[in-house]
Amino acid sequence: MSTVDRSPQLFALDEARDLARELWGIDGVEVLEALPSERDQNLLLAGPSERYVFKLAGPGDSRQLLDAQDAAIARVAATARGFAVPSPLPSARGRTIERVAGRDGELRLARLLRFVPGTPLAAADKDALASELGTVLGELTAALVGFRHPGAVRTLQWDLRQSAAVLATHAGEIADAGRRALLERRVASLRPALDALPGLRTSVVHNDANDYNVLVDDGRVCALIDFGDLVESVTIAEPAVGLAYAMLGAREPVSVARRLAAAFHQRFPLDPAEAAVLLPLALARLCVSVTLAAHQRRLAPDNAYLSISERDAWALLERFDAIALDDAAARVAAACSPPPRAPAPGARLLERRRRAIGPSLSLSYRRPLHIVRGAGAYLYDETGRAYLDCVNNVCHVGHAHPRVVEAAARQMAVLNTNTRYLHEHLVAYAERLAATLPDPLEVCFFACSGSEANELALRMARAATGRRDVVVLDAAYHGNTSSLVGMSPYKFAGPGGRGPGEGVHVAPLPDPYRGPHRGPASGGRYAEDARAVLAEAPAAAFFAESLPGCGGQILPPAGFLRTAFEDARAAGAVAVADEVQVGLGRVGSRFWGFELDDAAPDIVTMGKPLGNGHPLAAVVTTRAIAEAFDDGMEYFNTFGGNPVSCAAGLAVLDVIRDEQLDARALAVGERLLGALRELAARHALVGDVRGAGLYLGIELVRERGTLEPAAAEAAGVVNFAREHGVLLSTDGPLHNVIKIKPPLVFGHDDADRLAQTLDDALATLGTA
């Protein structure tokens, strides 16, 4: 909401007209008027056939911020229904943002937006339009849920989360003692709502649906303008800000609040905690507004332009001084509680799943989630609630990464076929993938899943050695086929397991925390154990996950993997590094997990992250093994290596390189690892914290001396986190390890949120 008009007049009207012609190619432009603004300069232009708004950004507005606004506008225009937004026009050079020089000689960012006609809500009957506005704000919120942009992550005084700080800093600048006392009373009553903000769900919000940015026409809300206050904040800010201005001058403000809340809730359901603070947060917005007006008046006492709604804001705050806020807030929240209805779609879907899907396919969490969308490091349920995904290492570069989606869709629209035809994508992807590996790993084979890749590696090892037996690590998981289950102790020694397959030999898991050898110097002793098992029978292959996942997110002690692979070769076996869960830059400091120990495998198997959710897996080996496998029996996989899969795989490699996601995994992982170790120092339940990059594990124990596993407590932490919008899961043979392996777009703020959620969960369990 604008307060004092302090925007610099950096362009004369004729200069804006000339820029519209030179940069946007619009001739015959007439400048109609300057429009009020707090930070930037806005001019209304009329062209031959339509009108435009020329926007010159303020000195603090970055290109990234304007990119975020343009992207949000495009998102809303494409997905929201029933109202218009002012779309930016690309210049003659195809840019929606141009850099121009102002009168002060400083370079500024300029845009040209299509003008959206309408009458400001401030001049309309707000009581009659409350429900209409609630529906539009719900539509807006639904459109922006799932939208993420780094430009929206910023500190903004109009962000509701900054309210307490703004009020504490500037409330003393209100000159009138009576009004200052009124504000202090109101702020005191709002304290519980402001304290609740950190626990509420977040999303990108328009954040300024004031009564001059909401336009009406013919008795309906027709448009929303000015995305200048866009910010990632609490989702409830969207209806709260809109409600603040909808109540100004209304005949029955609480009635307006109830109708707006009910209509919003019908379009975008609110959590009970959000509904409870909707009215208090609307009043908090008004408190911030009058406080910042006083602050800006002190900075510019001669500036006569103050927000037209400031007088109405004080009047509304005075009116609420005589209203029992708790009762009014409860009545507004009650409007968001619809009457009993049929079972929720999620409940019906669960029942349908139980009838149609085999019971051995499990669901996560005590209360299963109905996930309908993903973006970046977030998943979204059917209500639009966002969940920070800390466990999905399949969508390696982020859910629905636009470059991967576009590459796969573009190729799907042209051709998808098998590898019996020449195709550039197949060869290019094989070359790019092999180039990430050390010599002599240079020959690629493609499949659709990690299980298929490990099956193929087993066939190769047997063809190359003429042997049948296999050595694996205890608690290993290599896939879901019959032969791989038989060589996966995590499966064959667990519920429903029938023991190892024929010729399968098990070496101890190199677990320096819980295993038979303890401490960081135990790598050599575990290697000796593996060597002894290799000596028992002539094995075709030694399979090892570079960082065992189902074994409990284990980081093997230094020297183990390097020595074990050397010993396997010395015994005549093929050394296979299973990188299905940990490869492609996840460990941060190196591109592949086995490289952490300078190990040299003969075969590397890959799966989950290669296609960012598209089924794609690979086996990369030496030329000698590839030639030994060429024994007359063709390897053919109908879908393995198809052009669409390879297009997705190439895009994933491009994104990792261009966005430097391996470096990000290292930096964010180190920050998170440090935070988790601080938790271990404060919570006795945490026995061990381990891992590398963004492949981490937290082992919970009831007693550190005996290492009694805390499986129930680990499940409790995971379900607590789920209820607070953070997704985790447990793993390990004893099911007491919390695994952390998020998409690599996971950021520092995400790491901080995860650490805080774990802190809260452990504190709750520790006092239960």
mmCIF file with all atom_site columns, N, CA and C in Angstrom, residues 58-103:
data_model
loop_
_atom_site.group_PDB
_atom_site.id
_atom_site.type_symbol
_atom_site.label_atom_id
_atom_site.label_alt_id
_atom_site.label_comp_id
_atom_site.label_asym_id
_atom_site.label_entity_id
_atom_site.label_seq_id
_atom_site.pdbx_PDB_ins_code
_atom_site.Cartn_x
_atom_site.Cartn_y
_atom_site.Cartn_z
_atom_site.occupancy
_atom_site.B_iso_or_equiv
_atom_site.pdbx_formal_charge
_atom_site.auth_seq_id
_atom_site.auth_comp_id
_atom_site.auth_asym_id
_atom_site.auth_atom_id
_atom_site.pdbx_PDB_model_num
ATOM 1   N N  . GLY A 1 58  ? 12.316  1.465   -9.028  1.00 0.00 ? 58  GLY A N  1
ATOM 2   C CA . GLY A 1 58  ? 13.072  2.222   -8.053  1.00 0.00 ? 58  GLY A CA 1
ATOM 3   C C  . GLY A 1 58  ? 14.497  1.703   -7.942  1.00 0.00 ? 58  GLY A C  1
ATOM 4   N N  . PRO A 1 59  ? 15.368  2.436   -7.267  1.00 0.00 ? 59  PRO A N  1
ATOM 5   C CA . PRO A 1 59  ? 16.785  2.068   -7.217  1.00 0.00 ? 59  PRO A CA 1
ATOM 6   C C  . PRO A 1 59  ? 17.041  0.745   -6.505  1.00 0.00 ? 59  PRO A C  1
ATOM 7   N N  . GLY A 1 60  ? 16.137  0.309   -5.647  1.00 0.00 ? 60  GLY A N  1
ATOM 8   C CA . GLY A 1 60  ? 16.364  -0.942  -4.920  1.00 0.00 ? 60  GLY A CA 1
ATOM 9   C C  . GLY A 1 60  ? 15.795  -2.169  -5.589  1.00 0.00 ? 60  GLY A C  1
ATOM 10  N N  . ASP A 1 61  ? 15.146  -1.998  -6.735  1.00 0.00 ? 61  ASP A N  1
ATOM 11  C CA . ASP A 1 61  ? 14.492  -3.132  -7.391  1.00 0.00 ? 61  ASP A CA 1
ATOM 12  C C  . ASP A 1 61  ? 15.453  -3.782  -8.388  1.00 0.00 ? 61  ASP A C  1
ATOM 13  N N  . SER A 1 62  ? 15.747  -5.058  -8.170  1.00 0.00 ? 62  SER A N  1
ATOM 14  C CA . SER A 1 62  ? 16.693  -5.779  -9.014  1.00 0.00 ? 62  SER A CA 1
ATOM 15  C C  . SER A 1 62  ? 15.986  -6.405  -10.204 1.00 0.00 ? 62  SER A C  1
ATOM 16  N N  . ARG A 1 63  ? 16.768  -6.807  -11.177 1.00 0.00 ? 63  ARG A N  1
ATOM 17  C CA . ARG A 1 63  ? 16.204  -7.534  -12.317 1.00 0.00 ? 63  ARG A CA 1
ATOM 18  C C  . ARG A 1 63  ? 15.569  -8.837  -11.852 1.00 0.00 ? 63  ARG A C  1
ATOM 19  N N  . GLN A 1 64  ? 16.186  -9.467  -10.870 1.00 0.00 ? 64  GLN A N  1
ATOM 20  C CA . GLN A 1 64  ? 15.640  -10.725 -10.374 1.00 0.00 ? 64  GLN A CA 1
ATOM 21  C C  . GLN A 1 64  ? 14.248  -10.524 -9.772  1.00 0.00 ? 64  GLN A C  1
ATOM 22  N N  . LEU A 1 65  ? 14.065  -9.421  -9.059  1.00 0.00 ? 65  LEU A N  1
ATOM 23  C CA . LEU A 1 65  ? 12.751  -9.125  -8.490  1.00 0.00 ? 65  LEU A CA 1
ATOM 24  C C  . LEU A 1 65  ? 11.728  -8.890  -9.599  1.00 0.00 ? 65  LEU A C  1
ATOM 25  N N  . LEU A 1 66  ? 12.099  -8.104  -10.612 1.00 0.00 ? 66  LEU A N  1
ATOM 26  C CA . LEU A 1 66  ? 11.165  -7.852  -11.710 1.00 0.00 ? 66  LEU A CA 1
ATOM 27  C C  . LEU A 1 66  ? 10.892  -9.126  -12.495 1.00 0.00 ? 66  LEU A C  1
ATOM 28  N N  . ASP A 1 67  ? 11.903  -9.972  -12.646 1.00 0.00 ? 67  ASP A N  1
ATOM 29  C CA . ASP A 1 67  ? 11.680  -11.282 -13.274 1.00 0.00 ? 67  ASP A CA 1
ATOM 30  C C  . ASP A 1 67  ? 10.628  -12.071 -12.492 1.00 0.00 ? 67  ASP A C  1
ATOM 31  N N  . ALA A 1 68  ? 10.746  -12.023 -11.153 1.00 0.00 ? 68  ALA A N  1
ATOM 32  C CA . ALA A 1 68  ? 9.783   -12.740 -10.310 1.00 0.00 ? 68  ALA A CA 1
ATOM 33  C C  . ALA A 1 68  ? 8.372   -12.198 -10.518 1.00 0.00 ? 68  ALA A C  1
ATOM 34  N N  . GLN A 1 69  ? 8.242   -10.876 -10.601 1.00 0.00 ? 69  GLN A N  1
ATOM 35  C CA . GLN A 1 69  ? 6.922   -10.284 -10.811 1.00 0.00 ? 69  GLN A CA 1
ATOM 36  C C  . GLN A 1 69  ? 6.345   -10.697 -12.161 1.00 0.00 ? 69  GLN A C  1
ATOM 37  N N  . ASP A 1 70  ? 7.183   -10.637 -13.198 1.00 0.00 ? 70  ASP A N  1
ATOM 38  C CA . ASP A 1 70  ? 6.702   -11.016 -14.531 1.00 0.00 ? 70  ASP A CA 1
ATOM 39  C C  . ASP A 1 70  ? 6.311   -12.492 -14.573 1.00 0.00 ? 70  ASP A C  1
ATOM 40  N N  . ALA A 1 71  ? 7.123   -13.343 -13.933 1.00 0.00 ? 71  ALA A N  1
ATOM 41  C CA . ALA A 1 71  ? 6.814   -14.771 -13.922 1.00 0.00 ? 71  ALA A CA 1
ATOM 42  C C  . ALA A 1 71  ? 5.525   -15.047 -13.155 1.00 0.00 ? 71  ALA A C  1
ATOM 43  N N  . ALA A 1 72  ? 5.311   -14.330 -12.058 1.00 0.00 ? 72  ALA A N  1
ATOM 44  C CA . ALA A 1 72  ? 4.081   -14.510 -11.290 1.00 0.00 ? 72  ALA A CA 1
ATOM 45  C C  . ALA A 1 72  ? 2.869   -14.044 -12.087 1.00 0.00 ? 72  ALA A C  1
ATOM 46  N N  . ILE A 1 73  ? 3.015   -12.925 -12.769 1.00 0.00 ? 73  ILE A N  1
ATOM 47  C CA . ILE A 1 73  ? 1.915   -12.430 -13.611 1.00 0.00 ? 73  ILE A CA 1
ATOM 48  C C  . ILE A 1 73  ? 1.565   -13.467 -14.676 1.00 0.00 ? 73  ILE A C  1
ATOM 49  N N  . ALA A 1 74  ? 2.605   -14.035 -15.304 1.00 0.00 ? 74  ALA A N  1
ATOM 50  C CA . ALA A 1 74  ? 2.357   -15.048 -16.334 1.00 0.00 ? 74  ALA A CA 1
ATOM 51  C C  . ALA A 1 74  ? 1.676   -16.269 -15.734 1.00 0.00 ? 74  ALA A C  1
ATOM 52  N N  . ARG A 1 75  ? 2.092   -16.663 -14.534 1.00 0.00 ? 75  ARG A N  1
ATOM 53  C CA . ARG A 1 75  ? 1.482   -17.822 -13.866 1.00 0.00 ? 75  ARG A CA 1
ATOM 54  C C  . ARG A 1 75  ? 0.008   -17.555 -13.576 1.00 0.00 ? 75  ARG A C  1
ATOM 55  N N  . VAL A 1 76  ? -0.291  -16.390 -13.035 1.00 0.00 ? 76  VAL A N  1
ATOM 56  C CA . VAL A 1 76  ? -1.682  -16.063 -12.693 1.00 0.00 ? 76  VAL A CA 1
ATOM 57  C C  . VAL A 1 76  ? -2.524  -15.957 -13.962 1.00 0.00 ? 76  VAL A C  1
ATOM 58  N N  . ALA A 1 77  ? -1.988  -15.298 -14.989 1.00 0.00 ? 77  ALA A N  1
ATOM 59  C CA . ALA A 1 77  ? -2.745  -15.135 -16.231 1.00 0.00 ? 77  ALA A CA 1
ATOM 60  C C  . ALA A 1 77  ? -3.072  -16.484 -16.864 1.00 0.00 ? 77  ALA A C  1
ATOM 61  N N  . ALA A 1 78  ? -2.155  -17.454 -16.704 1.00 0.00 ? 78  ALA A N  1
ATOM 62  C CA . ALA A 1 78  ? -2.349  -18.749 -17.342 1.00 0.00 ? 78  ALA A CA 1
ATOM 63  C C  . ALA A 1 78  ? -3.263  -19.671 -16.559 1.00 0.00 ? 78  ALA A C  1
ATOM 64  N N  . THR A 1 79  ? -3.334  -19.510 -15.239 1.00 0.00 ? 79  THR A N  1
ATOM 65  C CA . THR A 1 79  ? -4.041  -20.504 -14.420 1.00 0.00 ? 79  THR A CA 1
ATOM 66  C C  . THR A 1 79  ? -5.245  -19.972 -13.661 1.00 0.00 ? 79  THR A C  1
ATOM 67  N N  . ALA A 1 80  ? -5.273  -18.675 -13.369 1.00 0.00 ? 80  ALA A N  1
ATOM 68  C CA . ALA A 1 80  ? -6.400  -18.137 -12.597 1.00 0.00 ? 80  ALA A CA 1
ATOM 69  C C  . ALA A 1 80  ? -7.571  -17.826 -13.516 1.00 0.00 ? 80  ALA A C  1
ATOM 70  N N  . ARG A 1 81  ? -8.753  -17.827 -12.941 1.00 0.00 ? 81  ARG A N  1
ATOM 71  C CA . ARG A 1 81  ? -9.971  -17.575 -13.716 1.00 0.00 ? 81  ARG A CA 1
ATOM 72  C C  . ARG A 1 81  ? -10.738 -16.403 -13.111 1.00 0.00 ? 81  ARG A C  1
ATOM 73  N N  . GLY A 1 82  ? -11.370 -15.611 -13.974 1.00 0.00 ? 82  GLY A N  1
ATOM 74  C CA . GLY A 1 82  ? -12.336 -14.630 -13.506 1.00 0.00 ? 82  GLY A CA 1
ATOM 75  C C  . GLY A 1 82  ? -11.822 -13.229 -13.295 1.00 0.00 ? 82  GLY A C  1
ATOM 76  N N  . PHE A 1 83  ? -10.527 -12.977 -13.470 1.00 0.00 ? 83  PHE A N  1
ATOM 77  C CA . PHE A 1 83  ? -10.039 -11.609 -13.322 1.00 0.00 ? 83  PHE A CA 1
ATOM 78  C C  . PHE A 1 83  ? -8.786  -11.443 -14.172 1.00 0.00 ? 83  PHE A C  1
ATOM 79  N N  . ALA A 1 84  ? -8.454  -10.187 -14.460 1.00 0.00 ? 84  ALA A N  1
ATOM 80  C CA . ALA A 1 84  ? -7.324  -9.876  -15.331 1.00 0.00 ? 84  ALA A CA 1
ATOM 81  C C  . ALA A 1 84  ? -6.142  -9.372  -14.512 1.00 0.00 ? 84  ALA A C  1
ATOM 82  N N  . VAL A 1 85  ? -4.954  -9.466  -15.103 1.00 0.00 ? 85  VAL A N  1
ATOM 83  C CA . VAL A 1 85  ? -3.736  -8.901  -14.522 1.00 0.00 ? 85  VAL A CA 1
ATOM 84  C C  . VAL A 1 85  ? -2.995  -8.144  -15.630 1.00 0.00 ? 85  VAL A C  1
ATOM 85  N N  . PRO A 1 86  ? -2.161  -7.172  -15.280 1.00 0.00 ? 86  PRO A N  1
ATOM 86  C CA . PRO A 1 86  ? -1.479  -6.364  -16.309 1.00 0.00 ? 86  PRO A CA 1
ATOM 87  C C  . PRO A 1 86  ? -0.243  -7.081  -16.850 1.00 0.00 ? 86  PRO A C  1
ATOM 88  N N  . SER A 1 87  ? -0.317  -7.621  -18.028 1.00 0.00 ? 87  SER A N  1
ATOM 89  C CA . SER A 1 87  ? 0.782   -8.408  -18.571 1.00 0.00 ? 87  SER A CA 1
ATOM 90  C C  . SER A 1 87  ? 1.862   -7.517  -19.163 1.00 0.00 ? 87  SER A C  1
ATOM 91  N N  . PRO A 1 88  ? 3.152   -7.864  -18.951 1.00 0.00 ? 88  PRO A N  1
ATOM 92  C CA . PRO A 1 88  ? 4.246   -7.078  -19.535 1.00 0.00 ? 88  PRO A CA 1
ATOM 93  C C  . PRO A 1 88  ? 4.394   -7.362  -21.026 1.00 0.00 ? 88  PRO A C  1
ATOM 94  N N  . LEU A 1 89  ? 4.784   -6.338  -21.784 1.00 0.00 ? 89  LEU A N  1
ATOM 95  C CA . LEU A 1 89  ? 4.993   -6.494  -23.222 1.00 0.00 ? 89  LEU A CA 1
ATOM 96  C C  . LEU A 1 89  ? 6.477   -6.683  -23.509 1.00 0.00 ? 89  LEU A C  1
ATOM 97  N N  . PRO A 1 90  ? 6.833   -7.653  -24.338 1.00 0.00 ? 90  PRO A N  1
ATOM 98  C CA . PRO A 1 90  ? 8.240   -7.769  -24.734 1.00 0.00 ? 90  PRO A CA 1
ATOM 99  C C  . PRO A 1 90  ? 8.637   -6.609  -25.637 1.00 0.00 ? 90  PRO A C  1
ATOM 100 N N  . SER A 1 91  ? 9.859   -6.158  -25.469 1.00 0.00 ? 91  SER A N  1
ATOM 101 C CA . SER A 1 91  ? 10.372  -5.074  -26.301 1.00 0.00 ? 91  SER A CA 1
ATOM 102 C C  . SER A 1 91  ? 10.692  -5.605  -27.692 1.00 0.00 ? 91  SER A C  1
ATOM 103 N N  . ALA A 1 92  ? 11.184  -4.721  -28.551 1.00 0.00 ? 92  ALA A N  1
ATOM 104 C CA . ALA A 1 92  ? 11.564  -5.137  -29.900 1.00 0.00 ? 92  ALA A CA 1
ATOM 105 C C  . ALA A 1 92  ? 12.676  -6.172  -29.862 1.00 0.00 ? 92  ALA A C  1
ATOM 106 N N  . ARG A 1 93  ? 13.435  -6.214  -28.741 1.00 0.00 ? 93  ARG A N  1
ATOM 107 C CA . ARG A 1 93  ? 14.508  -7.200  -28.591 1.00 0.00 ? 93  ARG A CA 1
ATOM 108 C C  . ARG A 1 93  ? 14.037  -8.449  -27.866 1.00 0.00 ? 93  ARG A C  1
ATOM 109 N N  . GLY A 1 94  ? 12.729  -8.550  -27.622 1.00 0.00 ? 94  GLY A N  1
ATOM 110 C CA . GLY A 1 94  ? 12.179  -9.733  -26.978 1.00 0.00 ? 94  GLY A CA 1
ATOM 111 C C  . GLY A 1 94  ? 12.314  -9.749  -25.475 1.00 0.00 ? 94  GLY A C  1
ATOM 112 N N  . ARG A 1 95  ? 12.613  -8.616  -24.867 1.00 0.00 ? 95  ARG A N  1
ATOM 113 C CA . ARG A 1 95  ? 12.793  -8.536  -23.420 1.00 0.00 ? 95  ARG A CA 1
ATOM 114 C C  . ARG A 1 95  ? 11.600  -7.835  -22.778 1.00 0.00 ? 95  ARG A C  1
ATOM 115 N N  . THR A 1 96  ? 11.178  -8.323  -21.621 1.00 0.00 ? 96  THR A N  1
ATOM 116 C CA . THR A 1 96  ? 10.132  -7.609  -20.885 1.00 0.00 ? 96  THR A CA 1
ATOM 117 C C  . THR A 1 96  ? 10.734  -6.583  -19.935 1.00 0.00 ? 96  THR A C  1
ATOM 118 N N  . ILE A 1 97  ? 12.044  -6.637  -19.739 1.00 0.00 ? 97  ILE A N  1
ATOM 119 C CA . ILE A 1 97  ? 12.738  -5.682  -18.866 1.00 0.00 ? 97  ILE A CA 1
ATOM 120 C C  . ILE A 1 97  ? 13.881  -5.066  -19.653 1.00 0.00 ? 97  ILE A C  1
ATOM 121 N N  . GLU A 1 98  ? 13.903  -3.744  -19.723 1.00 0.00 ? 98  GLU A N  1
ATOM 122 C CA . GLU A 1 98  ? 14.961  -3.035  -20.424 1.00 0.00 ? 98  GLU A CA 1
ATOM 123 C C  . GLU A 1 98  ? 15.683  -2.100  -19.444 1.00 0.00 ? 98  GLU A C  1
ATOM 124 N N  . ARG A 1 99  ? 16.977  -1.897  -19.672 1.00 0.00 ? 99  ARG A N  1
ATOM 125 C CA . ARG A 1 99  ? 17.755  -0.988  -18.832 1.00 0.00 ? 99  ARG A CA 1
ATOM 126 C C  . ARG A 1 99  ? 17.873  0.370   -19.537 1.00 0.00 ? 99  ARG A C  1
ATOM 127 N N  . VAL A 1 100 ? 17.484  1.441   -18.844 1.00 0.00 ? 100 VAL A N  1
ATOM 128 C CA . VAL A 1 100 ? 17.505  2.778   -19.439 1.00 0.00 ? 100 VAL A CA 1
ATOM 129 C C  . VAL A 1 100 ? 18.158  3.748   -18.456 1.00 0.00 ? 100 VAL A C  1
ATOM 130 N N  . ALA A 1 101 ? 18.605  4.898   -18.967 1.00 0.00 ? 101 ALA A N  1
ATOM 131 C CA . ALA A 1 101 ? 19.243  5.916   -18.134 1.00 0.00 ? 101 ALA A CA 1
ATOM 132 C C  . ALA A 1 101 ? 18.238  6.994   -17.768 1.00 0.00 ? 101 ALA A C  1
ATOM 133 N N  . GLY A 1 102 ? 18.173  7.342   -16.481 1.00 0.00 ? 102 GLY A N  1
ATOM 134 C CA . GLY A 1 102 ? 17.276  8.387   -16.018 1.00 0.00 ? 102 GLY A CA 1
ATOM 135 C C  . GLY A 1 102 ? 17.940  9.743   -16.024 1.00 0.00 ? 102 GLY A C  1
ATOM 136 N N  . ARG A 1 103 ? 17.197  10.753  -15.600 1.00 0.00 ? 103 ARG A N  1
ATOM 137 C CA . ARG A 1 103 ? 17.733  12.115  -15.575 1.00 0.00 ? 103 ARG A CA 1
ATOM 138 C C  . ARG A 1 103 ? 18.936  12.247  -14.643 1.00 0.00 ? 103 ARG A C  1
#
